[in-house]
């Protein structure tokens, strides 16, 4: 019988890890605190590094690129004036665009049938000795495992139990994000089109997809994040995007935010840790290194991290500590880079002031300038190559 691994979290990182552990002869058990697998999601971009890991995991063929070739990208103002602009699809080697649900569905479809999944289950205590880990669950039961993988997201319970309180690791970015799937395309936009309404320190993004309803993201800067959670989300959104009249598009989005059953309303935070493992407990994905949505690399990092973990454990079958050390050594440089980009790319999604809006405009339009253009494009291609570099290669 293979060694037993507990994987906490049925998200992208948890499923990627379970697939690869199983392939390398482990017996993974997944516990998920929700009563069922979540079926809602928002846009995600999947760059080359993530696609390479997805390929190795065998799930890439089921991850559809929903970016339509002929889709338009518009920049709006509140009066409804719009102009064509460029976005991710115009980058060299553009990322795949899809919903988080698309990746989760693909991974779930490829989970081997004998991987046990327990819903409505969460760990409450983790005790380890050199030979194994005893985990107590919220139903009071205790079980022993050879390895525990915390893939339970930004506010990880495994991290809290095995490494310490959230405050030691979470780094807030003084922003708020709201995201949800629209009821259908907004007036004047085709279902695949993208649109943005950028104002200093607040922004609305509409992400269109082929074959799925569009999703939106509202994001804004705040000096007092705690105050944002003291009132209902849509009340805060209306205040943040007021007091000026909303105009048609923003007004419709805010109305739908009020009606949707699945509004994500949160603050982006990075997770920074000196070590991602302690003995036989390891963190993978947002729980270990959340790079934030601004980096656009959370999915790719989760897939890569999960996939590489299995590879390293199979390379060092009798030495879990060495496997985890080498796994971390190989991943760290890329994750550090993605975290830096999480800060830099915030400007792309949510420029703070007129100066940042100008820098963004130069970045978007500058590629067409006679002398500066080729220099800017070369720099942009160099930056993006990091997102496509296969960490496990
Ligand atoms: C609006 C938005 C846009 C984004 N866009 C992109 C993008 O373009 N590109 C990109 O790569 N990334 C993007 N991301 C980030 C990406 O979605 C995440 O990095 C990724 O989904 C993290 O996956 P994960 O499996 O590590 O964690 P999660 O998705 O958080 O999954 C954790 C799982 O663990 C479960 N869980 C939590 N606590 C417990 C517990 N105590 N016990 C048991 N189970 C538990 C949760 O219910 C969940 O199922 C975006 C994020 C947001 C919010």
XYZ file of C-alpha atoms and ligand atoms in Angstrom:
446
model
C 0.000 0.000 0.000
C 1.303 3.518 -0.892
C 2.103 6.181 1.642
C -0.886 8.222 2.793
C -1.050 11.961 2.151
C -3.711 14.302 3.466
C -4.452 17.116 1.013
C -6.442 19.939 2.596
C -8.440 21.893 -0.019
C -10.206 20.862 -3.229
C -9.011 23.893 -5.222
C -6.625 23.952 -8.162
C -3.486 23.462 -6.041
C -5.009 20.644 -3.986
C -6.270 18.724 -7.008
C -2.985 19.194 -8.912
C -1.122 17.829 -5.897
C -3.469 14.870 -5.470
C -3.166 13.913 -9.156
C 0.606 13.919 -9.103
C 0.935 12.183 -5.710
C -1.363 9.420 -6.905
C 0.663 9.032 -10.078
C 3.793 8.551 -8.003
C 2.287 5.807 -5.874
C 0.863 7.792 -2.952
C -2.643 7.418 -1.531
C -4.053 10.942 -1.266
C -7.127 11.769 0.831
C -8.635 15.205 0.104
C -10.628 17.076 2.724
C -12.689 20.120 1.760
C -14.466 22.340 4.250
C -17.291 23.256 1.841
C -20.219 20.822 1.577
C -19.659 20.419 -2.186
C -17.206 21.298 -4.953
C -17.597 24.982 -5.840
C -18.921 25.696 -9.302
C -18.579 29.492 -9.441
C -15.580 31.488 -10.476
C -14.040 34.491 -12.109
C -11.655 35.081 -15.003
C -8.185 33.619 -14.924
C -5.288 33.976 -17.326
C -3.091 30.927 -17.724
C 0.408 31.619 -19.002
C 2.928 29.203 -20.505
C 4.352 28.027 -17.168
C 0.886 26.962 -16.004
C 0.071 25.323 -19.330
C 3.296 23.298 -19.158
C 2.363 22.006 -15.683
C -1.222 21.344 -16.825
C 0.193 19.353 -19.737
C 2.233 17.158 -17.394
C -0.776 16.675 -15.133
C -2.788 15.561 -18.177
C -5.487 18.226 -17.776
C -4.468 20.786 -20.415
C -6.654 19.327 -23.159
C -9.713 20.035 -20.992
C -8.720 23.643 -20.256
C -10.291 25.623 -23.113
C -8.827 28.944 -24.184
C -11.965 31.106 -24.175
C -10.278 34.199 -25.638
C -11.961 34.759 -29.013
C -9.713 35.831 -31.856
C -12.021 38.553 -33.135
C -13.094 39.924 -29.768
C -12.903 43.670 -29.174
C -11.330 45.448 -26.210
C -12.865 48.787 -25.246
C -11.923 51.525 -22.829
C -15.048 53.284 -21.472
C -15.835 56.391 -19.520
C -18.955 56.888 -17.417
C -20.736 58.793 -20.176
C -20.595 55.673 -22.322
C -17.893 57.013 -24.672
C -15.597 54.215 -25.688
C -12.460 53.654 -27.711
C -10.705 50.511 -28.870
C -7.644 49.571 -26.881
C -5.388 46.569 -26.417
C -5.107 43.994 -23.715
C -3.695 40.564 -22.875
C -4.696 39.069 -26.216
C -2.321 41.435 -28.018
C 0.706 40.330 -26.019
C 3.290 38.112 -27.664
C 2.335 34.484 -26.883
C -0.905 35.561 -25.142
C -2.144 33.726 -22.059
C -5.172 31.438 -22.246
C -8.252 33.142 -20.839
C -10.858 31.069 -19.009
C -12.820 30.803 -15.779
C -11.340 29.391 -12.610
C -14.152 26.847 -12.848
C -12.738 25.637 -16.178
C -9.433 24.725 -14.525
C -11.145 23.175 -11.504
C -13.478 21.120 -13.724
C -10.526 19.858 -15.771
C -8.554 18.875 -12.674
C -11.585 17.268 -11.028
C -12.287 15.198 -14.155
C -8.755 13.817 -13.973
C -8.719 12.966 -10.270
C -8.320 9.185 -10.110
C -11.494 7.433 -8.957
C -9.836 5.953 -5.868
C -8.810 9.350 -4.438
C -11.100 9.775 -1.459
C -12.767 13.191 -1.041
C -14.387 14.161 2.244
C -16.550 17.272 2.125
C -17.536 19.424 5.126
C -14.265 18.425 6.775
C -11.477 20.555 8.162
C -8.396 19.838 10.293
C -8.383 21.246 13.823
C -5.032 19.986 15.119
C -1.775 18.799 13.550
C 0.908 16.973 15.559
C 3.924 15.414 13.929
C 6.841 13.211 14.945
C 9.705 11.944 12.747
C 7.604 9.041 11.409
C 4.233 10.610 10.654
C 1.587 13.273 11.251
C -1.502 12.915 13.452
C -4.374 15.078 12.277
C -7.503 15.751 14.274
C -10.612 16.716 12.283
C -13.601 18.844 13.196
C -15.754 15.748 13.779
C -13.353 14.810 16.601
C -11.668 11.894 14.787
C -7.881 11.557 14.466
C -5.889 9.909 11.662
C -2.233 9.386 10.886
C -0.638 10.358 7.569
C 2.872 10.271 6.092
C 2.489 13.784 4.650
C 0.074 16.708 5.069
C -0.369 19.189 2.200
C -2.083 22.489 3.021
C -3.692 23.644 -0.230
C -6.412 25.536 1.605
C -5.930 28.978 0.137
C -5.037 32.459 1.311
C -6.410 32.112 4.837
C -5.091 28.601 5.333
C -5.986 26.592 8.432
C -3.011 24.257 7.904
C -0.691 27.277 7.904
C -2.222 28.523 11.135
C -2.006 25.113 12.824
C 1.513 24.200 11.682
C 3.291 27.537 11.129
C 1.545 30.254 13.156
C -1.021 33.065 12.955
C -2.071 34.787 9.723
C -0.589 38.128 10.837
C 2.907 36.633 10.586
C 2.497 35.873 6.895
C -0.208 38.002 5.260
C 0.779 41.263 3.560
C -2.260 43.383 2.666
C -2.122 45.639 -0.382
C -4.669 48.323 0.684
C -7.082 47.364 -2.074
C -10.455 45.728 -2.394
C -11.617 43.423 -5.169
C -15.103 42.297 -6.081
C -15.725 39.719 -8.791
C -18.693 37.786 -10.126
C -20.220 36.334 -13.280
C -22.699 38.535 -15.145
C -26.191 37.407 -16.106
C -25.197 37.906 -19.759
C -23.239 40.305 -21.959
C -23.626 44.006 -21.119
C -25.427 46.242 -23.660
C -23.128 47.141 -26.555
C -20.667 44.322 -25.865
C -20.450 40.897 -27.476
C -20.137 37.987 -25.075
C -16.386 37.598 -25.882
C -15.500 41.319 -25.674
C -13.415 42.888 -22.966
C -14.024 46.331 -21.504
C -12.502 48.522 -18.828
C -13.428 51.726 -17.072
C -10.291 53.078 -15.436
C -10.351 56.043 -13.071
C -7.695 57.046 -10.545
C -7.633 54.384 -7.793
C -10.788 52.553 -8.962
C -11.512 50.361 -11.944
C -14.117 48.139 -13.532
C -13.055 45.283 -15.801
C -15.318 43.139 -17.953
C -13.852 39.842 -19.183
C -15.627 38.149 -22.063
C -15.317 34.481 -22.944
C -16.230 32.198 -25.760
C -18.986 29.901 -24.558
C -19.426 31.358 -21.062
C -21.084 34.416 -19.590
C -18.699 37.315 -18.960
C -17.274 38.010 -15.518
C -16.479 41.390 -13.992
C -13.978 42.678 -11.505
C -14.286 45.910 -9.556
C -11.179 47.006 -7.718
C -10.258 50.107 -5.740
C -7.697 51.427 -3.325
C -8.591 52.121 0.287
C -6.717 53.542 3.288
C -8.843 51.593 5.766
C -9.413 48.015 4.638
C -11.233 47.041 7.844
C -13.910 49.668 7.218
C -14.668 48.004 3.879
C -15.950 44.921 5.672
C -18.075 46.823 8.196
C -20.974 47.277 5.747
C -22.605 45.108 3.052
C -20.263 44.722 0.045
C -22.472 46.502 -2.492
C -22.955 49.465 -0.139
C -19.165 49.810 0.006
C -18.858 49.375 -3.751
C -21.393 52.131 -4.382
C -19.522 54.449 -2.014
C -16.157 53.622 -3.557
C -17.434 54.328 -7.082
C -19.450 57.389 -6.033
C -20.503 60.076 -5.565
C -20.561 60.784 -9.324
C -23.427 59.282 -11.343
C -22.457 55.753 -12.353
C -23.428 55.900 -16.006
C -25.054 52.928 -17.722
C -22.372 50.261 -17.676
C -21.148 50.713 -14.104
C -24.749 51.158 -12.932
C -25.782 47.850 -14.497
C -22.776 46.050 -12.999
C -23.530 47.395 -9.507
C -27.178 46.378 -9.840
C -26.146 42.861 -10.815
C -23.633 42.768 -7.940
C -26.621 43.293 -5.660
C -28.499 40.362 -7.209
C -25.751 37.790 -7.750
C -25.622 34.862 -5.319
C -21.843 34.529 -5.692
C -20.167 37.883 -5.171
C -16.518 37.618 -4.202
C -15.639 40.641 -2.029
C -12.189 40.541 -0.506
C -8.856 42.253 -0.185
C -5.818 41.054 -2.129
C -3.020 39.968 0.198
C 0.306 38.370 -0.519
C 1.585 35.493 1.602
C 5.278 35.605 2.413
C 6.993 32.772 4.293
C 10.631 31.867 4.875
C 9.789 28.158 4.537
C 6.874 26.397 2.889
C 7.382 23.158 4.779
C 7.948 22.074 8.329
C 8.868 18.412 8.711
C 6.105 16.441 7.025
C 3.709 19.376 6.563
C 3.934 21.405 3.359
C 1.909 24.297 1.928
C 1.127 24.568 -1.801
C -0.599 27.360 -3.728
C -2.160 30.506 -2.253
C -1.694 29.156 1.293
C 2.100 29.260 0.818
C 2.762 32.154 -1.532
C -0.399 33.917 -2.710
C 0.848 36.262 -5.439
C -2.579 37.986 -5.812
C -4.774 38.318 -8.850
C -2.755 41.299 -10.077
C 0.160 38.957 -10.874
C -2.107 36.704 -12.948
C 0.005 33.725 -11.902
C -1.835 32.084 -8.979
C -3.283 29.271 -11.072
C -0.031 28.641 -12.894
C 1.928 28.641 -9.630
C -0.555 26.247 -7.990
C -0.431 23.816 -10.913
C 3.351 23.998 -11.128
C 3.841 23.676 -7.364
C 1.534 20.662 -7.095
C 3.020 18.925 -10.106
C 6.609 19.494 -8.990
C 5.896 18.236 -5.478
C 5.039 14.765 -6.800
C 8.131 14.736 -8.999
C 10.428 15.630 -6.097
C 8.866 13.084 -3.744
C 9.377 10.378 -6.345
C 13.009 11.439 -6.818
C 13.676 11.031 -3.089
C 11.317 8.232 -2.049
C 12.872 7.600 1.356
C 13.597 11.203 2.296
C 10.565 13.493 2.514
C 12.528 16.370 4.037
C 15.061 16.390 1.224
C 12.292 16.172 -1.374
C 10.508 19.172 0.172
C 13.715 21.187 0.437
C 14.590 20.601 -3.212
C 11.023 21.290 -4.295
C 11.123 24.654 -2.554
C 14.600 25.454 -3.864
C 13.428 24.956 -7.443
C 10.191 26.944 -7.073
C 11.305 29.952 -5.020
C 12.959 32.112 -7.689
C 9.865 32.004 -9.924
C 7.442 32.657 -7.070
C 9.559 35.612 -5.902
C 9.358 37.008 -9.406
C 5.570 36.536 -9.595
C 5.166 38.328 -6.265
C 7.133 41.310 -7.544
C 4.927 41.328 -10.622
C 1.882 41.260 -8.348
C 2.873 44.733 -7.197
C 3.978 45.986 -10.599
C 0.863 44.737 -12.404
C -1.454 46.408 -9.915
C -0.798 49.526 -11.975
C -2.149 47.750 -15.058
C -5.438 46.823 -13.371
C -5.905 49.784 -11.063
C -3.716 52.845 -11.667
C -3.799 55.124 -8.607
C -3.469 58.609 -10.019
C -3.044 60.607 -13.214
C 0.687 59.835 -13.308
C 0.109 56.083 -13.131
C -2.641 56.363 -15.727
C -0.147 58.072 -18.004
C 2.501 55.399 -17.406
C -0.084 52.739 -18.193
C -1.099 54.541 -21.382
C 2.512 54.774 -22.452
C 2.901 51.063 -21.789
C -0.218 50.226 -23.824
C 0.263 52.643 -26.720
C 4.034 53.095 -26.566
C 4.689 49.959 -28.595
C 3.498 51.840 -31.671
C 5.900 54.798 -31.232
C 8.667 55.065 -33.862
C 11.872 54.852 -31.759
C 10.729 53.980 -28.247
C 8.242 51.370 -29.493
C 10.688 48.558 -30.375
C 12.594 49.113 -27.084
C 9.386 48.923 -25.050
C 8.211 45.833 -26.923
C 11.513 44.044 -26.316
C 11.286 44.831 -22.580
C 7.659 43.659 -22.488
C 8.567 40.393 -24.219
C 11.434 39.840 -21.735
C 9.090 40.416 -18.772
C 6.474 38.068 -20.144
C 8.975 35.332 -20.890
C 9.242 34.835 -17.108
C 5.550 33.908 -17.054
C 6.083 31.311 -19.749
C 9.281 29.756 -18.415
C 8.620 26.222 -17.262
C 9.754 26.130 -13.628
C 9.973 22.347 -13.561
C 12.097 22.034 -16.699
C -10.708 37.975 -9.115
C -9.520 37.065 -9.219
C -8.872 36.923 -10.424
C -7.777 36.085 -10.552
N -7.169 35.999 -11.747
C -6.125 35.157 -11.901
C -5.472 35.031 -13.164
O -5.789 35.722 -14.121
N -4.486 34.126 -13.274
C -4.089 33.343 -12.228
O -3.193 32.516 -12.409
N -4.656 33.461 -11.015
C -5.657 34.351 -10.830
N -6.242 34.488 -9.598
C -5.698 33.722 -8.464
C -6.119 32.274 -8.491
O -7.513 32.167 -8.630
C -5.650 31.610 -7.212
O -4.272 31.847 -7.038
C -5.876 30.110 -7.251
O -7.198 29.797 -7.587
C -5.522 29.538 -5.887
O -5.813 28.199 -5.847
P -5.581 27.360 -4.518
O -6.054 25.990 -4.834
O -4.178 27.547 -4.042
O -6.493 28.040 -3.405
P -8.090 28.218 -3.360
O -8.638 28.425 -4.719
O -8.334 29.270 -2.349
O -8.632 26.819 -2.837
C -8.572 26.461 -1.491
C -9.572 25.369 -1.225
O -9.413 24.954 0.137
C -10.671 24.929 0.791
N -10.432 25.182 2.194
C -10.169 26.360 2.815
N -10.000 26.169 4.124
C -10.163 24.854 4.361
C -10.120 24.052 5.526
N -9.872 24.581 6.733
N -10.336 22.724 5.419
C -10.605 22.159 4.215
N -10.652 22.879 3.060
C -10.440 24.200 3.136
C -11.467 26.030 0.094
O -12.857 25.847 0.288
C -11.029 25.832 -1.353
O -11.780 24.826 -1.992
C -7.314 35.349 -9.439
C -7.944 35.486 -8.202
C -9.040 36.355 -8.083
C -9.692 36.506 -6.749
